[in-house]
PDB file of C-alpha atoms and ligand atoms in Angstrom:
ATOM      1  CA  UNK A  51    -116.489  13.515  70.489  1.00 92.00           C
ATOM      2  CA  UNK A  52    -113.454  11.468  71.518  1.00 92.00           C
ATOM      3  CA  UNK A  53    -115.711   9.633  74.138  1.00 94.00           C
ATOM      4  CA  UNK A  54    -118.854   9.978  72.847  1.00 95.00           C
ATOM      5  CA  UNK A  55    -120.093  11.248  75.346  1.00 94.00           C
ATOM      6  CA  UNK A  56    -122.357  13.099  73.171  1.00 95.00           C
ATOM      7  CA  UNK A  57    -122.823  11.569  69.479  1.00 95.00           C
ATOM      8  CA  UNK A  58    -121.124  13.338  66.514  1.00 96.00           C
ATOM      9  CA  UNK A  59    -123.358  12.207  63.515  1.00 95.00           C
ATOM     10  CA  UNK A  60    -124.571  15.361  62.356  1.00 97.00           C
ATOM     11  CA  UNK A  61    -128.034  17.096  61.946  1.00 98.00           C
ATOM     12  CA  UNK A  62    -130.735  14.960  59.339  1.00 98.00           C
ATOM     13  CA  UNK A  63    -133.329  17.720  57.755  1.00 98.00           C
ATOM     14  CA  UNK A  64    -136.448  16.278  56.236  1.00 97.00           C
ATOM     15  CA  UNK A  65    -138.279  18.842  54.240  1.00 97.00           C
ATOM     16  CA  UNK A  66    -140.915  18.634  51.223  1.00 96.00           C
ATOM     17  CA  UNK A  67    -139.867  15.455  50.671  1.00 95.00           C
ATOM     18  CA  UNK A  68    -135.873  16.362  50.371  1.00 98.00           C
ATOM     19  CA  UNK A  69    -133.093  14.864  52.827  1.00 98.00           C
ATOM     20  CA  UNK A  70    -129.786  16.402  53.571  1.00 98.00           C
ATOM     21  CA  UNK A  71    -127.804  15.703  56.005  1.00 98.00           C
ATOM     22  CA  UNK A  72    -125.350  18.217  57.342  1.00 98.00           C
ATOM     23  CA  UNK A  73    -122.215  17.312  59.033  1.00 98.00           C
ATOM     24  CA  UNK A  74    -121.411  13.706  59.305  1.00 98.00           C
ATOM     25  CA  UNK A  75    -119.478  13.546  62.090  1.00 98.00           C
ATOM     26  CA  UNK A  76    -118.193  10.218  63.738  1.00 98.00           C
ATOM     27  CA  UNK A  77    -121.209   7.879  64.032  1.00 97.00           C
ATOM     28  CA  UNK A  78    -122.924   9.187  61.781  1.00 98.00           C
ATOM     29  CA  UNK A  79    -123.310   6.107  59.781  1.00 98.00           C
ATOM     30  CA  UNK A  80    -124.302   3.993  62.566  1.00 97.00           C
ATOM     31  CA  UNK A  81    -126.489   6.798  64.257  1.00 97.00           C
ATOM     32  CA  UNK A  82    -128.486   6.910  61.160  1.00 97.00           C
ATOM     33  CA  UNK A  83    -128.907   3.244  60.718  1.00 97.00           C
ATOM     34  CA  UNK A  84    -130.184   2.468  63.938  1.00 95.00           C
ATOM     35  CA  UNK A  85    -132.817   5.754  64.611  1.00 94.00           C
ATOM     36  CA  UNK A  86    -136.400   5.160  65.004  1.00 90.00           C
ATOM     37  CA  UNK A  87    -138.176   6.199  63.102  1.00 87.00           C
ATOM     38  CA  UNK A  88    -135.851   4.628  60.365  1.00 90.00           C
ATOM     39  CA  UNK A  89    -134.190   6.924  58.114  1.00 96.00           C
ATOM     40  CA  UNK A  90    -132.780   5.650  54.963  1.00 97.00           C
ATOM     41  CA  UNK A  91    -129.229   6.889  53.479  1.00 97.00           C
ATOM     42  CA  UNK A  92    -130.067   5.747  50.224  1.00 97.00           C
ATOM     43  CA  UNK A  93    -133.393   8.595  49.411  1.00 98.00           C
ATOM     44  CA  UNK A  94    -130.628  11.286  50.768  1.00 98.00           C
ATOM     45  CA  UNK A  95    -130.277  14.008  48.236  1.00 98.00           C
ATOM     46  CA  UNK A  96    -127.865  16.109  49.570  1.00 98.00           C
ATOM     47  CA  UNK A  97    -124.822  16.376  52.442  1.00 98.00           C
ATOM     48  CA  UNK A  98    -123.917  19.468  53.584  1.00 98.00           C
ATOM     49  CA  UNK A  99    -120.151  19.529  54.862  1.00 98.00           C
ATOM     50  CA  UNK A 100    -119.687  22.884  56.978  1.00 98.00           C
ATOM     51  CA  UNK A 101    -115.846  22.950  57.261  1.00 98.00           C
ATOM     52  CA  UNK A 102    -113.707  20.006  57.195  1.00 98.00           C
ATOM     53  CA  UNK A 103    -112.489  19.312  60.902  1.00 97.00           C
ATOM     54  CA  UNK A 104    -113.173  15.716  61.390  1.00 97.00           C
ATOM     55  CA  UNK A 105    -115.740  15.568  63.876  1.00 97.00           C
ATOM     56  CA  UNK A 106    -117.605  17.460  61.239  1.00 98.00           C
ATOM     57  CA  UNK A 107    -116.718  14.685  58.336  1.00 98.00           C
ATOM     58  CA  UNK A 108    -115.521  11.584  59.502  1.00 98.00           C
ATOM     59  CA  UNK A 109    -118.100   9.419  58.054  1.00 98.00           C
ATOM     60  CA  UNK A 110    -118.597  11.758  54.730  1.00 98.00           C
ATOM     61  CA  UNK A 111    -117.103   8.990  52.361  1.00 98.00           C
ATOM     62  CA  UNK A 112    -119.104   5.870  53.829  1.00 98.00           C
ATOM     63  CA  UNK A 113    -122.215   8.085  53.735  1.00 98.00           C
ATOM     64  CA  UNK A 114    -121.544   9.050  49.745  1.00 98.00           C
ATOM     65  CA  UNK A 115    -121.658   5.366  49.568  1.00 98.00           C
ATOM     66  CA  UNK A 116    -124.577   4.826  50.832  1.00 98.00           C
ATOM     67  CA  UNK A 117    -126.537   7.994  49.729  1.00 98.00           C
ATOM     68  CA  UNK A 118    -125.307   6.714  45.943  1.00 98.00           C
ATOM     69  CA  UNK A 119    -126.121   2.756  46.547  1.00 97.00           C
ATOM     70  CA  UNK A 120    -122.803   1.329  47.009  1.00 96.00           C
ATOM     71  CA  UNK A 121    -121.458   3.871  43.893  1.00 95.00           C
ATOM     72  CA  UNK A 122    -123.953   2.151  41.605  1.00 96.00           C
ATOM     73  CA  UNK A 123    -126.249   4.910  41.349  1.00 97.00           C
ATOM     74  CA  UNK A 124    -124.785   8.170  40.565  1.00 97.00           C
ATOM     75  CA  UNK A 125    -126.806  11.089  42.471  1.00 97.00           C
ATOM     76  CA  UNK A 126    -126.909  13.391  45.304  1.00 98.00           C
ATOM     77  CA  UNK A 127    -125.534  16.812  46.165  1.00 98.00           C
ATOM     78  CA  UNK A 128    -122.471  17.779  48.209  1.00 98.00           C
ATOM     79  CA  UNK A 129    -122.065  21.045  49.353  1.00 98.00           C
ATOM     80  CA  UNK A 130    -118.263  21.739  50.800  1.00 98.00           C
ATOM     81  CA  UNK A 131    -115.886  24.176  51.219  1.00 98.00           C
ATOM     82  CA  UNK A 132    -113.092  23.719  48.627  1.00 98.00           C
ATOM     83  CA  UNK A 133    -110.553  23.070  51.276  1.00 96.00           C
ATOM     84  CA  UNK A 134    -112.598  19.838  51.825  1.00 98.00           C
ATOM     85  CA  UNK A 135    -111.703  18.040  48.423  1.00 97.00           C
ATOM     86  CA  UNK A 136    -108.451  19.720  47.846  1.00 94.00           C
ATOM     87  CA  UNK A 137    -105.046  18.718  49.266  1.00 85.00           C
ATOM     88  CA  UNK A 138    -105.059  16.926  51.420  1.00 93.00           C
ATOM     89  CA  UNK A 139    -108.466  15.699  50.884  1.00 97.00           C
ATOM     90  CA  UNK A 140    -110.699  14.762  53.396  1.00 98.00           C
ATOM     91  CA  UNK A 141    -113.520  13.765  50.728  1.00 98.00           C
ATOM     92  CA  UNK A 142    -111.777  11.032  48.951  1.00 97.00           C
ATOM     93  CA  UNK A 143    -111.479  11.763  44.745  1.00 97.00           C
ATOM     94  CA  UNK A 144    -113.013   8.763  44.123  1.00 97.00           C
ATOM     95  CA  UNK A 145    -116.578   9.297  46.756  1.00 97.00           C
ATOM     96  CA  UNK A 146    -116.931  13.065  44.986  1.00 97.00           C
ATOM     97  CA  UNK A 147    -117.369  11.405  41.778  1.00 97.00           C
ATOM     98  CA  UNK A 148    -120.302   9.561  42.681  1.00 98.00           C
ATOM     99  CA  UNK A 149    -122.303  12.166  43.487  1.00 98.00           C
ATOM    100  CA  UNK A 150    -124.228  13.786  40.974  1.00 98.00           C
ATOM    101  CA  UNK A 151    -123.108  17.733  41.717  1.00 98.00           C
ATOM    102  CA  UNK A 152    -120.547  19.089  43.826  1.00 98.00           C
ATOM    103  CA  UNK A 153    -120.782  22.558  45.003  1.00 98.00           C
ATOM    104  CA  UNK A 154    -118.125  24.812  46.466  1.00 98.00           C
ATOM    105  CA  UNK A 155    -119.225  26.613  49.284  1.00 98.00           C
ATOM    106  CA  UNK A 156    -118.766  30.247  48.899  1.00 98.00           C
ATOM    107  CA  UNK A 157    -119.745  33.617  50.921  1.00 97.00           C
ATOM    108  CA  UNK A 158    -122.988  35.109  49.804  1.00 97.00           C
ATOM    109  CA  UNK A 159    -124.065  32.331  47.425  1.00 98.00           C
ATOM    110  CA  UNK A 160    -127.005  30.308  46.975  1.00 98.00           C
ATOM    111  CA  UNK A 161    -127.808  26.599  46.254  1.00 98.00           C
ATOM    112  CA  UNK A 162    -130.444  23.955  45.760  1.00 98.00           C
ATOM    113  CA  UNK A 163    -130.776  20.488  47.208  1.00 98.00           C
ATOM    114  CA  UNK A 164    -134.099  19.727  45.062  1.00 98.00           C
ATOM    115  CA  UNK A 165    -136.409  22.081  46.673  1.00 96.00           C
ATOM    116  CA  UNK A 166    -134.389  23.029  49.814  1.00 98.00           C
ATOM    117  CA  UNK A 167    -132.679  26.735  49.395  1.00 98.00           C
ATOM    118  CA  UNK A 168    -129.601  27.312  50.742  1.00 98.00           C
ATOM    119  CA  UNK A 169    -127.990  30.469  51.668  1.00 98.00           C
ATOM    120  CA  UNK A 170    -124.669  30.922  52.610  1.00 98.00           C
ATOM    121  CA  UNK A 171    -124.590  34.461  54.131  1.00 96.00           C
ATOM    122  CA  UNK A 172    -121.106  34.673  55.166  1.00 97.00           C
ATOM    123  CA  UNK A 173    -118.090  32.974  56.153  1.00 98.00           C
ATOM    124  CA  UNK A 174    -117.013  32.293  59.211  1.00 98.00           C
ATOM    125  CA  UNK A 175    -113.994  32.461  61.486  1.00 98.00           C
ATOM    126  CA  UNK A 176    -112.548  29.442  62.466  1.00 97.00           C
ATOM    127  CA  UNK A 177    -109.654  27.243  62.089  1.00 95.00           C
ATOM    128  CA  UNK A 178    -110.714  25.731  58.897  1.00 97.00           C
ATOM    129  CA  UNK A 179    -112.847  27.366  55.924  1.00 97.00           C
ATOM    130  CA  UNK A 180    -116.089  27.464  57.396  1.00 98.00           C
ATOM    131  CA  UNK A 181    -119.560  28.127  56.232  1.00 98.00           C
ATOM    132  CA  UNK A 182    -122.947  27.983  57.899  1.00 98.00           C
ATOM    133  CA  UNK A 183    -126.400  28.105  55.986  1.00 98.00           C
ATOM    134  CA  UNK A 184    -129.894  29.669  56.065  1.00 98.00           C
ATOM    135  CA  UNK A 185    -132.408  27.093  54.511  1.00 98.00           C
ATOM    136  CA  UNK A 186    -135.735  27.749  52.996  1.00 98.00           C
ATOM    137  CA  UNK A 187    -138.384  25.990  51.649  1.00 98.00           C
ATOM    138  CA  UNK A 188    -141.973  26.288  50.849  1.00 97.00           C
ATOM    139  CA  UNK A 189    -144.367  26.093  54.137  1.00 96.00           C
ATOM    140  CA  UNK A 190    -141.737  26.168  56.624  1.00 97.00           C
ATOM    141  CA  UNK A 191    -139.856  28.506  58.906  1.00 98.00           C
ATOM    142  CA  UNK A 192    -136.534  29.706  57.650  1.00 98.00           C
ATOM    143  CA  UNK A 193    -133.407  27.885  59.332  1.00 98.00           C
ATOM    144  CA  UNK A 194    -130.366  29.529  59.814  1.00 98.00           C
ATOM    145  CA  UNK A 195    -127.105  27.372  60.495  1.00 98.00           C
ATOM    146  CA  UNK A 196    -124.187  28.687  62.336  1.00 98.00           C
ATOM    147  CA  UNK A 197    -121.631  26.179  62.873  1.00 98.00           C
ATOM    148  CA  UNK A 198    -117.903  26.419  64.541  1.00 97.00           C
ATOM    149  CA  UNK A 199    -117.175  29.903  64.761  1.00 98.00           C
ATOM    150  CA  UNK A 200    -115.729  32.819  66.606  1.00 97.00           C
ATOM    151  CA  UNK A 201    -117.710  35.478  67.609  1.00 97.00           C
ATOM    152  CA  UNK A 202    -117.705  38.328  65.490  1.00 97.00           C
ATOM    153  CA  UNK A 203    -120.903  40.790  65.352  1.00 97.00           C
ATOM    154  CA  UNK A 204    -121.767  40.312  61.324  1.00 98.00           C
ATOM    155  CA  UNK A 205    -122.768  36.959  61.986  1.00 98.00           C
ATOM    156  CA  UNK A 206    -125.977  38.470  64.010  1.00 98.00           C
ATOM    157  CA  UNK A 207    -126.774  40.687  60.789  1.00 98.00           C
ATOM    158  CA  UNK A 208    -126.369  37.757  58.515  1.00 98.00           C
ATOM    159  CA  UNK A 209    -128.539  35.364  60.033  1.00 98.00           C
ATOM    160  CA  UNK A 210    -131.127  38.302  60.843  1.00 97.00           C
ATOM    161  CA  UNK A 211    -134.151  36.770  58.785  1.00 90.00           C
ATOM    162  CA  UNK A 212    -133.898  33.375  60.466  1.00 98.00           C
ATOM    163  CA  UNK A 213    -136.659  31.836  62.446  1.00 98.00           C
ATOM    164  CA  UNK A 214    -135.276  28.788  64.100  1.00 98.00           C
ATOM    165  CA  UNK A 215    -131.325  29.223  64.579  1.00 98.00           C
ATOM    166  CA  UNK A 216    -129.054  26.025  65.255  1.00 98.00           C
ATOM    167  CA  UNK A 217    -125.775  27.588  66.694  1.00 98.00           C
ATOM    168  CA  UNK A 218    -123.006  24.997  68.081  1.00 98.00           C
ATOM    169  CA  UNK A 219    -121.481  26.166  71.394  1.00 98.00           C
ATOM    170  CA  UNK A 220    -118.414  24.733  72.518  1.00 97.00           C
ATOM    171  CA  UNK A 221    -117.724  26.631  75.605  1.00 97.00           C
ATOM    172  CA  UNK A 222    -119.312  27.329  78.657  1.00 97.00           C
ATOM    173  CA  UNK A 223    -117.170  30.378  78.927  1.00 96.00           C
ATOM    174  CA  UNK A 224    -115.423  32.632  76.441  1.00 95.00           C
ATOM    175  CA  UNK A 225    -111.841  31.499  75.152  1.00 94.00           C
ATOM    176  CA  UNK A 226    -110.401  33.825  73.333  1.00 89.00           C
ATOM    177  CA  UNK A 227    -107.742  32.591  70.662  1.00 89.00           C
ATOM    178  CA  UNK A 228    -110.155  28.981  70.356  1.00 93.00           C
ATOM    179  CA  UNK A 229    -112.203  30.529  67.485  1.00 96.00           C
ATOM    180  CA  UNK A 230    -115.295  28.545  69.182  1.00 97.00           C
ATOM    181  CA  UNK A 231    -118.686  30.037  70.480  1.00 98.00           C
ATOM    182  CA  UNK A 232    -119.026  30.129  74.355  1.00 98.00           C
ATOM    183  CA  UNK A 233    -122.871  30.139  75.563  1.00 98.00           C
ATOM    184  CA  UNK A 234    -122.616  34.225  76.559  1.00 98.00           C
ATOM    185  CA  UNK A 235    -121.355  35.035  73.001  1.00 98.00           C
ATOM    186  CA  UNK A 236    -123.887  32.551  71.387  1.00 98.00           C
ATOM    187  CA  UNK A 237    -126.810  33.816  73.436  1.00 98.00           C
ATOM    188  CA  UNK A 238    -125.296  37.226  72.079  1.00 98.00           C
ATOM    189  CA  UNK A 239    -125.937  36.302  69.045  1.00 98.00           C
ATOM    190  CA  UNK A 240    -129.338  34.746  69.446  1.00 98.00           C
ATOM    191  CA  UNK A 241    -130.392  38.255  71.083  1.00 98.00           C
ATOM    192  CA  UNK A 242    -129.500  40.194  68.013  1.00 98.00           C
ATOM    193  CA  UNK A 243    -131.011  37.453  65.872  1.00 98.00           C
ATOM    194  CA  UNK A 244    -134.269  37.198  67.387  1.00 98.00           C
ATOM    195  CA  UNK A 245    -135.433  33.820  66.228  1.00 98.00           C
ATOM    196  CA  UNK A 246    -138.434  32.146  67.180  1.00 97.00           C
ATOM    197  CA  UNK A 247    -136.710  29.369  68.273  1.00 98.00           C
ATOM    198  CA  UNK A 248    -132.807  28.610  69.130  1.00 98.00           C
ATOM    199  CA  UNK A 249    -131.390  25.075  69.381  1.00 98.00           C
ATOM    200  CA  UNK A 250    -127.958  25.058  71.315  1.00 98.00           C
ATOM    201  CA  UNK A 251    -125.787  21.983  70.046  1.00 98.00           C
ATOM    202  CA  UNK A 252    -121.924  20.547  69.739  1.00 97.00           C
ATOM    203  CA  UNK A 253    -121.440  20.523  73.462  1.00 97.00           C
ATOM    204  CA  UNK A 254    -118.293  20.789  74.505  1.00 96.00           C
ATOM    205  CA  UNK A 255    -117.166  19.220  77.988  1.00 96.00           C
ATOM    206  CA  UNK A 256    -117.656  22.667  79.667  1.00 96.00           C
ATOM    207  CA  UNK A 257    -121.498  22.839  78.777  1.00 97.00           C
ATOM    208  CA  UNK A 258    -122.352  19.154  79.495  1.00 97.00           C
ATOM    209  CA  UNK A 259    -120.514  19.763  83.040  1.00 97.00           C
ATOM    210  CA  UNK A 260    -123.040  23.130  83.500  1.00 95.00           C
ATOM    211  CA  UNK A 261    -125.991  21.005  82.817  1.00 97.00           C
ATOM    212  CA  UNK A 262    -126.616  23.252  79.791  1.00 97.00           C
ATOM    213  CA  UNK A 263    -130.225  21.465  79.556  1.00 97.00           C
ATOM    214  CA  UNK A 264    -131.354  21.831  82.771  1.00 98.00           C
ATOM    215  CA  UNK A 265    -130.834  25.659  82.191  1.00 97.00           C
ATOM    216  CA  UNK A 266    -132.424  26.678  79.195  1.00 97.00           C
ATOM    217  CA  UNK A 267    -136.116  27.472  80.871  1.00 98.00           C
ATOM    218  CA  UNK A 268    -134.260  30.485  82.864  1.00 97.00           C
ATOM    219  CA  UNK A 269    -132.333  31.730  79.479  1.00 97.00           C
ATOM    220  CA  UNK A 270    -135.718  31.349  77.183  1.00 98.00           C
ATOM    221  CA  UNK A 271    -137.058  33.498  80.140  1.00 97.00           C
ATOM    222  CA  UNK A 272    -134.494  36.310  80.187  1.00 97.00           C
ATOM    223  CA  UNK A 273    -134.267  36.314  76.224  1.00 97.00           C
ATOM    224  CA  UNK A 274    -138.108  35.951  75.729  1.00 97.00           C
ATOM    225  CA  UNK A 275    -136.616  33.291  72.483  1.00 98.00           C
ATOM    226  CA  UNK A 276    -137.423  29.767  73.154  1.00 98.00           C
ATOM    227  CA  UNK A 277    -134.180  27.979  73.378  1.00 98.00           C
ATOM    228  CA  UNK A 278    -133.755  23.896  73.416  1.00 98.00           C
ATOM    229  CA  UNK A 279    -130.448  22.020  73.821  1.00 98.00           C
ATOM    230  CA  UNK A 280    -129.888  19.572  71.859  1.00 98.00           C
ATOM    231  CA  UNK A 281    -129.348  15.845  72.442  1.00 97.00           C
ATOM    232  CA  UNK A 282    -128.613  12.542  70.732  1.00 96.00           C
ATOM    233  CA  UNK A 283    -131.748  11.572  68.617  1.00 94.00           C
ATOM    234  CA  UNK A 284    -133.674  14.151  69.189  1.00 96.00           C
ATOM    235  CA  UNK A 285    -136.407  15.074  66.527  1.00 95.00           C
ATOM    236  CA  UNK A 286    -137.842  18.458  65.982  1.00 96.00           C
ATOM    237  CA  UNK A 287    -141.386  18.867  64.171  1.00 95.00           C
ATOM    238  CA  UNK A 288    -140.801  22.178  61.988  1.00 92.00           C
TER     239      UNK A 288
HETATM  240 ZN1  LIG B1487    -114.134  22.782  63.696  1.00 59.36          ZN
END
């Protein structure tokens, strides 16, 4: 993140007409302004804020100003843990007001950006209050979320209905004690889950040194699950 060596702006869903954007990272703002195709921060409807390390939120209060028009236009959703707006805050008092709803992210809950459904199935284990998501929405496959974590084996029953899995893997290797994923424990994971489709992301400098992307034909092979690694800009059709 430091050196951008890979981009930090987070993960842009477009679905049945509803945009959310999960985890704005550092970047994000500038990342989203300059794709092509163009996406537009003012038709978001929702940000999803998984846990509130700052390469996760950096840019969360500049893009509450843009998702609401400058704080003109009151509307949106933002789903966060509750360690994200308390003390210290790292969604400013004033940026939560101009959103429309907030909603606390909590274990086994459920919530609605328009008509995007999102699960929360459990929370995770990392450093700060973390939760993933499974989305669903009329016509597509269901998409299952699992952000910083450490491995534990109920995250594999949790996300068991998921179709297309977006897991961030830090390490190349495990490391115990760092309460991140390492590529064995994630593919772990995506073995139990058996998703149509896995998409690797949030490279640490371990899996960029390994090439992660130039091995992912041999591991869709031995795992019989397609999986893709992620990287900056790229667009997948659902
Ligand atoms: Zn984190």
């Amino acid at each position: 993140m430091i050196r951008q060596l890979r981009a930090s702006g987070g993960i842009w869903f477009e679905i049945n007409d509803t945009k959310l954007l999960v985890d704005p990272g550092p970047g994000s703002l500038v990342r989203v302004n300059k794709s092509r195709p163009p996406l537009k921060l003012s038709e978001l409807d929702g940000i999803f804020i998984s846990h509130k390390h700052i390469d996760h939120t950096n840019d969360v209060n500049v893009i509450i100003e843009a998702m609401t028009d400058g704080g003109f236009k009151k509307k949106g959703v933002l789903l966060c843990p509750a360690e994200a707006i308390e003390n210290p805050p790292v969604i400013f008092p004033y940026a939560a007001e101009l959103v429309e709803k907030v909603e606390i992210l909590k274990e086994h809950s459920q919530y609605f950006v328009k008509n995007l459904k999102l699960g929360v199935p459990l929370k995770l284990r990392h450093l700060a209050e973390t939760y993933g998501f499974i989305l669903e929405s009329d016509g597509i496959p269901s998409i299952g979320y699992i952000p910083d974590t450490e491995f534990f084996p109920e995250i594999i029953d949790a996300y068991s209905k998921t179709k297309i899995v977006i897991i961030n893997v830090v390490f190349s290797q495990p490391r115990p004690g760092i309460m991140h994923l390492s590529l064995p424990e994630a593919l772990e994971i995506i073995s139990g889950i058996k998703p149509q489709k896995a998409i690797l992301t949030h490279f640490g400098m371990t899996m960029l040194k390994e090439r992660i992307w130039e091995k992912t034909g041999q591991l869709s092979e031995k795992l019989s699950i397609d999986i893709i690694a992620a990287s900056d800009g790229m667009t997948f059709e659902l």
